[in-house]
Amino acid sequence: MQSEGILRAAASIRAWPSNGLAKQISRRPKDGVKIAPSILAADFARLGIQVGEAGRAGADRIHVDVMDGHFVPNISMGAPIVASLRPITQLPLETHLMISDPDFFIEEFIGAGSDSFIVHWEGNNNLHRTVQSIRRRGKRVGVAINPATPAGVLEEILDDLDLVLVMTVNPGFGHQQFIHTTLPKITRVRQMIEHRNPACELEVDGGIDAATAGQAIDAGATVLVTGSAVFGSAEGVAAAMNLLRSSLRPVEQ
Ligand code: DX5
Ligand code: ZN
């Protein structure tokens, strides 16, 4: 089973040559790839402007990375940022909680305007309770797994999820290198989703740019989180979003 997944993912990688000429496009989601720019890489002095630019350039949701300096070795932002963004964008605000005690903060983020939550499998002794408490409050919920965490841990929770997030870097920082060994795992999660919960989204997060986006999508992802490739681009947010989308476009033969 495992080697089959690796072989299929390897075939997907081969189908995406580095010269950008995709000879064979597989696994492309029927309703299109969704893009979730991560504001971790934004210029916070111009946050509202940059989120507006991302929206006009076709972002599907805004990804908010919350870090507590404990679950990950970095501190980022909290609910006040969500509250500031809520009146200035109609895009869904997706809240990625990289914090030790997510249950303590769900209510505050909902009050601030979060539409959905991603909580980590790692370090949560009561993941089912966390997931159900988010669902009970009428919000979408996803579970994230780190690069070293096997896909199999999702088996007993997958039915309850709107989204799985496969981390393609170790969480905690933007602008890291995409970890290619996560590709076969993306394919394994895709197979589990098809089997158990086909409506569930499969998101990837970390090191996603015009070179890696196609690989993640061909492995089975449907949603791309991208921080520095969009907000850190010297060409601007709109040009960066266009570049990312055109890297996914099948080449006409
Ligand atoms: C990493 C965060 C990511 C990060 C992605 O811990 O979860 O969302 O912002 O940033 P890039 O796209 O720069 O890797
Ligand atoms: Zn994230």
mmCIF file of C-alpha atoms and ligand atoms in Angstrom:
data_model
loop_
_atom_site.group_PDB
_atom_site.id
_atom_site.type_symbol
_atom_site.label_atom_id
_atom_site.label_comp_id
_atom_site.label_asym_id
_atom_site.label_seq_id
_atom_site.Cartn_x
_atom_site.Cartn_y
_atom_site.Cartn_z
ATOM 1 C CA MET A 1 0.000 0.000 0.000
ATOM 2 C CA GLN A 2 2.713 2.384 1.064
ATOM 3 C CA SER A 3 4.997 1.611 -1.879
ATOM 4 C CA GLU A 4 2.045 1.959 -4.254
ATOM 5 C CA GLY A 5 1.431 5.480 -2.904
ATOM 6 C CA ILE A 6 5.095 6.360 -3.307
ATOM 7 C CA LEU A 7 5.152 5.069 -6.870
ATOM 8 C CA ARG A 8 2.027 7.015 -7.787
ATOM 9 C CA ALA A 9 3.373 10.194 -6.247
ATOM 10 C CA ALA A 10 6.695 9.658 -8.001
ATOM 11 C CA ALA A 11 4.808 9.307 -11.281
ATOM 12 C CA SER A 12 3.090 12.606 -10.548
ATOM 13 C CA ILE A 13 6.429 14.283 -9.960
ATOM 14 C CA ARG A 14 7.769 12.926 -13.242
ATOM 15 C CA ALA A 15 4.636 14.287 -14.918
ATOM 16 C CA TRP A 16 5.704 17.768 -13.815
ATOM 17 C CA PRO A 17 9.080 18.368 -15.414
ATOM 18 C CA SER A 18 11.153 21.283 -14.197
ATOM 19 C CA ASN A 19 10.909 23.032 -17.578
ATOM 20 C CA GLY A 20 7.230 23.593 -16.705
ATOM 21 C CA LEU A 21 5.856 21.579 -19.636
ATOM 22 C CA ALA A 22 3.326 19.277 -18.021
ATOM 23 C CA LYS A 23 2.895 16.289 -20.304
ATOM 24 C CA GLN A 24 0.265 14.628 -18.210
ATOM 25 C CA ILE A 25 -1.992 16.269 -15.690
ATOM 26 C CA SER A 26 -3.457 14.004 -13.091
ATOM 27 C CA ARG A 27 -5.568 14.464 -9.954
ATOM 28 C CA ARG A 28 -6.490 18.062 -10.779
ATOM 29 C CA PRO A 29 -9.532 18.910 -8.646
ATOM 30 C CA LYS A 30 -12.694 19.248 -10.742
ATOM 31 C CA ASP A 31 -13.773 22.521 -9.141
ATOM 32 C CA GLY A 32 -10.320 24.089 -9.389
ATOM 33 C CA VAL A 33 -7.411 24.598 -7.061
ATOM 34 C CA LYS A 34 -8.062 26.967 -4.164
ATOM 35 C CA ILE A 35 -5.431 29.433 -2.977
ATOM 36 C CA ALA A 36 -5.145 30.597 0.621
ATOM 37 C CA PRO A 37 -2.537 33.366 1.025
ATOM 38 C CA SER A 38 -0.930 33.310 4.479
ATOM 39 C CA ILE A 39 -0.656 36.753 6.051
ATOM 40 C CA LEU A 40 2.359 35.607 8.076
ATOM 41 C CA ALA A 41 4.443 36.926 5.181
ATOM 42 C CA ALA A 42 2.486 40.178 4.754
ATOM 43 C CA ASP A 43 3.721 43.670 5.574
ATOM 44 C CA PHE A 44 1.737 44.244 8.773
ATOM 45 C CA ALA A 45 1.860 47.997 8.328
ATOM 46 C CA ARG A 46 -0.114 47.481 5.081
ATOM 47 C CA LEU A 47 -2.070 44.384 6.068
ATOM 48 C CA GLY A 48 -5.512 45.576 4.972
ATOM 49 C CA ILE A 49 -4.189 46.769 1.615
ATOM 50 C CA GLN A 50 -2.384 43.504 0.949
ATOM 51 C CA VAL A 51 -5.386 41.363 1.898
ATOM 52 C CA GLY A 52 -7.492 43.505 -0.461
ATOM 53 C CA GLU A 53 -4.965 42.912 -3.246
ATOM 54 C CA ALA A 54 -5.045 39.169 -2.609
ATOM 55 C CA GLY A 55 -8.841 39.196 -2.784
ATOM 56 C CA ARG A 56 -8.897 41.087 -6.086
ATOM 57 C CA ALA A 57 -6.270 38.690 -7.451
ATOM 58 C CA GLY A 58 -8.579 35.741 -6.770
ATOM 59 C CA ALA A 59 -7.619 34.427 -3.329
ATOM 60 C CA ASP A 60 -10.220 31.955 -2.089
ATOM 61 C CA ARG A 61 -9.596 32.468 1.638
ATOM 62 C CA ILE A 62 -7.103 34.171 3.939
ATOM 63 C CA HIS A 63 -4.891 31.918 6.059
ATOM 64 C CA VAL A 64 -4.083 33.274 9.540
ATOM 65 C CA ASP A 65 -1.120 31.585 11.260
ATOM 66 C CA VAL A 66 -1.418 31.740 15.034
ATOM 67 C CA MET A 67 1.723 30.779 16.994
ATOM 68 C CA ASP A 68 2.249 30.846 20.745
ATOM 69 C CA GLY A 69 6.015 30.410 21.150
ATOM 70 C CA HIS A 70 5.331 27.099 22.887
ATOM 71 C CA PHE A 71 3.773 24.676 20.396
ATOM 72 C CA VAL A 72 6.176 26.143 17.844
ATOM 73 C CA PRO A 73 9.315 28.211 18.506
ATOM 74 C CA ASN A 74 7.830 31.469 17.234
ATOM 75 C CA ILE A 75 5.162 34.010 18.184
ATOM 76 C CA SER A 76 2.940 35.522 15.523
ATOM 77 C CA MET A 77 -0.556 36.940 15.983
ATOM 78 C CA GLY A 78 -3.823 36.507 17.823
ATOM 79 C CA ALA A 79 -7.536 37.250 17.587
ATOM 80 C CA PRO A 80 -7.156 41.089 17.302
ATOM 81 C CA ILE A 81 -5.684 40.605 13.804
ATOM 82 C CA VAL A 82 -8.742 38.576 12.790
ATOM 83 C CA ALA A 83 -10.991 41.263 14.259
ATOM 84 C CA SER A 84 -9.150 43.948 12.247
ATOM 85 C CA LEU A 85 -9.465 42.025 8.997
ATOM 86 C CA ARG A 86 -13.098 40.995 9.442
ATOM 87 C CA PRO A 87 -14.664 44.291 8.319
ATOM 88 C CA ILE A 88 -12.340 44.766 5.354
ATOM 89 C CA THR A 89 -12.690 41.430 3.541
ATOM 90 C CA GLN A 90 -15.496 39.071 2.681
ATOM 91 C CA LEU A 91 -13.077 36.197 2.159
ATOM 92 C CA PRO A 92 -13.283 33.384 4.693
ATOM 93 C CA LEU A 93 -10.684 33.764 7.451
ATOM 94 C CA GLU A 94 -9.046 30.394 8.033
ATOM 95 C CA THR A 95 -7.315 30.195 11.408
ATOM 96 C CA HIS A 96 -4.351 27.805 11.675
ATOM 97 C CA LEU A 97 -3.788 27.294 15.393
ATOM 98 C CA MET A 98 -0.181 26.343 16.146
ATOM 99 C CA ILE A 99 -0.747 26.675 19.875
ATOM 100 C CA SER A 100 -0.630 24.322 22.830
ATOM 101 C CA ASP A 101 -4.185 24.745 24.090
ATOM 102 C CA PRO A 102 -6.481 25.459 21.151
ATOM 103 C CA ASP A 103 -9.645 24.784 23.191
ATOM 104 C CA PHE A 104 -8.995 27.889 25.318
ATOM 105 C CA PHE A 105 -8.998 30.245 22.325
ATOM 106 C CA ILE A 106 -11.701 28.991 19.931
ATOM 107 C CA GLU A 107 -14.423 31.219 21.390
ATOM 108 C CA GLU A 108 -12.256 34.340 21.192
ATOM 109 C CA PHE A 109 -11.401 33.714 17.538
ATOM 110 C CA ILE A 110 -15.033 33.041 16.664
ATOM 111 C CA GLY A 111 -15.950 36.355 18.310
ATOM 112 C CA ALA A 112 -13.261 38.054 16.239
ATOM 113 C CA GLY A 113 -14.636 36.615 12.989
ATOM 114 C CA SER A 114 -12.838 33.346 12.172
ATOM 115 C CA ASP A 115 -14.771 31.187 9.709
ATOM 116 C CA SER A 116 -12.785 27.983 10.055
ATOM 117 C CA PHE A 117 -10.126 26.413 12.222
ATOM 118 C CA ILE A 118 -7.201 24.108 11.643
ATOM 119 C CA VAL A 119 -5.900 22.365 14.755
ATOM 120 C CA HIS A 120 -2.902 20.056 14.987
ATOM 121 C CA TRP A 121 -2.989 16.351 15.679
ATOM 122 C CA GLU A 122 0.338 16.679 17.495
ATOM 123 C CA GLY A 123 0.120 17.363 21.200
ATOM 124 C CA ASN A 124 -3.659 17.189 21.420
ATOM 125 C CA ASN A 125 -4.746 14.437 23.804
ATOM 126 C CA ASN A 126 -8.417 15.171 23.138
ATOM 127 C CA LEU A 127 -8.532 15.920 19.440
ATOM 128 C CA HIS A 128 -12.040 14.527 19.008
ATOM 129 C CA ARG A 129 -13.324 16.890 21.714
ATOM 130 C CA THR A 130 -11.603 19.884 20.081
ATOM 131 C CA VAL A 131 -13.007 19.000 16.644
ATOM 132 C CA GLN A 132 -16.527 18.490 17.981
ATOM 133 C CA SER A 133 -16.484 21.715 19.962
ATOM 134 C CA ILE A 134 -15.584 23.661 16.795
ATOM 135 C CA ARG A 135 -18.287 21.849 14.786
ATOM 136 C CA ARG A 136 -20.871 22.504 17.501
ATOM 137 C CA ARG A 137 -20.183 26.207 17.090
ATOM 138 C CA GLY A 138 -21.002 25.936 13.394
ATOM 139 C CA LYS A 139 -17.479 26.480 12.088
ATOM 140 C CA ARG A 140 -15.529 24.450 9.559
ATOM 141 C CA VAL A 141 -12.731 22.377 11.023
ATOM 142 C CA GLY A 142 -9.524 20.845 9.749
ATOM 143 C CA VAL A 143 -6.724 18.801 11.285
ATOM 144 C CA ALA A 144 -3.064 19.433 10.443
ATOM 145 C CA ILE A 145 -0.283 16.856 10.517
ATOM 146 C CA ASN A 146 3.422 17.713 10.652
ATOM 147 C CA PRO A 147 5.972 16.306 8.180
ATOM 148 C CA ALA A 148 7.023 13.415 10.468
ATOM 149 C CA THR A 149 3.464 12.437 11.406
ATOM 150 C CA PRO A 150 2.047 9.526 9.414
ATOM 151 C CA ALA A 151 -1.193 9.835 7.441
ATOM 152 C CA GLY A 152 -2.667 6.906 9.384
ATOM 153 C CA VAL A 153 -3.342 9.030 12.498
ATOM 154 C CA LEU A 154 -6.208 10.646 10.589
ATOM 155 C CA GLU A 155 -8.144 7.438 10.159
ATOM 156 C CA GLU A 156 -10.482 7.754 13.155
ATOM 157 C CA ILE A 157 -11.094 11.496 12.810
ATOM 158 C CA LEU A 158 -11.373 11.919 9.041
ATOM 159 C CA ASP A 159 -15.152 11.422 8.911
ATOM 160 C CA ASP A 160 -15.594 14.516 11.126
ATOM 161 C CA LEU A 161 -13.411 16.874 9.097
ATOM 162 C CA ASP A 162 -13.961 19.501 6.420
ATOM 163 C CA LEU A 163 -10.238 19.677 5.700
ATOM 164 C CA VAL A 164 -6.929 17.922 6.244
ATOM 165 C CA LEU A 165 -3.782 20.039 6.221
ATOM 166 C CA VAL A 166 -0.558 18.261 5.345
ATOM 167 C CA MET A 167 2.307 20.452 6.531
ATOM 168 C CA THR A 168 4.991 20.561 3.845
ATOM 169 C CA VAL A 169 7.434 22.314 6.200
ATOM 170 C CA ASN A 170 7.870 22.057 9.945
ATOM 171 C CA PRO A 171 5.447 24.591 11.408
ATOM 172 C CA GLY A 172 6.692 27.795 12.985
ATOM 173 C CA PHE A 173 8.188 29.930 10.243
ATOM 174 C CA GLY A 174 7.463 31.229 6.788
ATOM 175 C CA HIS A 175 9.873 31.096 3.876
ATOM 176 C CA GLN A 176 11.111 27.544 4.442
ATOM 177 C CA GLN A 177 11.971 24.956 1.802
ATOM 178 C CA PHE A 178 9.200 22.588 0.695
ATOM 179 C CA ILE A 179 9.902 19.084 2.080
ATOM 180 C CA HIS A 180 9.536 16.777 -0.918
ATOM 181 C CA THR A 181 9.247 13.616 1.155
ATOM 182 C CA THR A 182 5.737 14.787 2.117
ATOM 183 C CA LEU A 183 4.506 14.144 -1.452
ATOM 184 C CA PRO A 184 3.794 10.408 -1.006
ATOM 185 C CA LYS A 185 1.949 11.237 2.208
ATOM 186 C CA ILE A 186 -0.245 13.736 0.370
ATOM 187 C CA THR A 187 -1.134 10.912 -2.020
ATOM 188 C CA ARG A 188 -1.912 8.558 0.886
ATOM 189 C CA VAL A 189 -4.175 11.168 2.492
ATOM 190 C CA ARG A 190 -5.875 11.697 -0.895
ATOM 191 C CA GLN A 191 -6.622 7.964 -1.066
ATOM 192 C CA MET A 192 -8.034 7.976 2.479
ATOM 193 C CA ILE A 193 -10.221 10.996 1.661
ATOM 194 C CA GLU A 194 -11.574 9.392 -1.534
ATOM 195 C CA HIS A 195 -12.429 6.289 0.454
ATOM 196 C CA ARG A 196 -13.869 7.824 3.632
ATOM 197 C CA ASN A 197 -14.909 11.451 3.096
ATOM 198 C CA PRO A 198 -14.663 12.699 -0.510
ATOM 199 C CA ALA A 199 -15.995 16.166 0.360
ATOM 200 C CA CYS A 200 -13.011 16.804 2.650
ATOM 201 C CA GLU A 201 -10.468 19.305 1.326
ATOM 202 C CA LEU A 202 -6.761 18.492 1.254
ATOM 203 C CA GLU A 203 -4.611 21.529 1.924
ATOM 204 C CA VAL A 204 -0.831 21.885 1.892
ATOM 205 C CA ASP A 205 1.130 24.542 3.770
ATOM 206 C CA GLY A 206 4.769 25.550 3.584
ATOM 207 C CA GLY A 207 7.203 26.296 0.775
ATOM 208 C CA ILE A 208 4.448 26.482 -1.853
ATOM 209 C CA ASP A 209 5.473 28.507 -4.900
ATOM 210 C CA ALA A 210 5.279 28.246 -8.687
ATOM 211 C CA ALA A 211 7.814 25.392 -8.633
ATOM 212 C CA THR A 212 6.175 23.235 -5.936
ATOM 213 C CA ALA A 213 2.446 23.990 -6.295
ATOM 214 C CA GLY A 214 1.985 21.628 -9.251
ATOM 215 C CA GLN A 215 3.760 18.812 -7.447
ATOM 216 C CA ALA A 216 1.487 19.140 -4.419
ATOM 217 C CA ILE A 217 -1.633 19.302 -6.584
ATOM 218 C CA ASP A 218 -0.589 16.309 -8.676
ATOM 219 C CA ALA A 219 0.026 14.384 -5.454
ATOM 220 C CA GLY A 220 -3.592 15.068 -4.466
ATOM 221 C CA ALA A 221 -3.876 18.462 -2.755
ATOM 222 C CA THR A 222 -6.805 20.765 -3.544
ATOM 223 C CA VAL A 223 -5.924 23.886 -1.511
ATOM 224 C CA LEU A 224 -2.584 25.716 -1.461
ATOM 225 C CA VAL A 225 -1.467 27.894 1.441
ATOM 226 C CA THR A 226 1.188 30.296 0.271
ATOM 227 C CA GLY A 227 2.863 33.052 2.252
ATOM 228 C CA SER A 228 6.171 34.397 1.030
ATOM 229 C CA ALA A 229 5.544 33.447 -2.622
ATOM 230 C CA VAL A 230 2.580 35.854 -2.630
ATOM 231 C CA PHE A 231 3.180 38.550 -0.003
ATOM 232 C CA GLY A 232 6.975 38.468 -0.280
ATOM 233 C CA SER A 233 7.100 38.838 -4.049
ATOM 234 C CA ALA A 234 8.906 41.895 -5.407
ATOM 235 C CA GLU A 235 6.431 41.920 -8.329
ATOM 236 C CA GLY A 236 3.478 42.436 -6.003
ATOM 237 C CA VAL A 237 0.593 40.310 -4.788
ATOM 238 C CA ALA A 238 -1.429 40.220 -8.019
ATOM 239 C CA ALA A 239 1.540 39.252 -10.208
ATOM 240 C CA ALA A 240 2.566 36.578 -7.710
ATOM 241 C CA MET A 241 -0.945 35.089 -7.621
ATOM 242 C CA ASN A 242 -1.046 35.044 -11.431
ATOM 243 C CA LEU A 243 2.330 33.309 -11.581
ATOM 244 C CA LEU A 244 1.147 30.676 -9.120
ATOM 245 C CA ARG A 245 -2.068 30.035 -11.053
ATOM 246 C CA SER A 246 -0.300 29.862 -14.408
ATOM 247 C CA SER A 247 2.134 27.288 -12.991
ATOM 248 C CA LEU A 248 -0.896 25.038 -12.509
ATOM 249 C CA ARG A 249 -2.337 25.507 -15.976
ATOM 250 C CA PRO A 250 -2.096 22.468 -18.213
ATOM 251 C CA VAL A 251 0.026 23.101 -21.301
ATOM 252 C CA GLU A 252 -1.974 22.603 -24.509
ATOM 253 C CA GLN A 253 -0.465 19.851 -26.646
HETATM 254 C C1 DX5 B 1 4.221 27.767 8.775
HETATM 255 C C2 DX5 B 1 2.870 28.364 8.464
HETATM 256 C C3 DX5 B 1 2.667 28.650 7.036
HETATM 257 C C4 DX5 B 1 3.575 29.710 6.480
HETATM 258 C C5 DX5 B 1 3.754 29.458 5.016
HETATM 259 O O1 DX5 B 1 4.258 27.368 10.100
HETATM 260 O O2 DX5 B 1 1.837 27.473 8.866
HETATM 261 O O3 DX5 B 1 1.306 28.986 6.762
HETATM 262 O O4 DX5 B 1 3.102 30.994 6.650
HETATM 263 O O5 DX5 B 1 4.679 30.361 4.552
HETATM 264 P P1 DX5 B 1 5.524 30.099 3.225
HETATM 265 O O6 DX5 B 1 4.536 29.992 2.101
HETATM 266 O O7 DX5 B 1 6.431 31.253 3.143
HETATM 267 O O8 DX5 B 1 6.241 28.772 3.429
HETATM 268 ZN ZN ZN B 2 -0.265 27.844 8.203
#
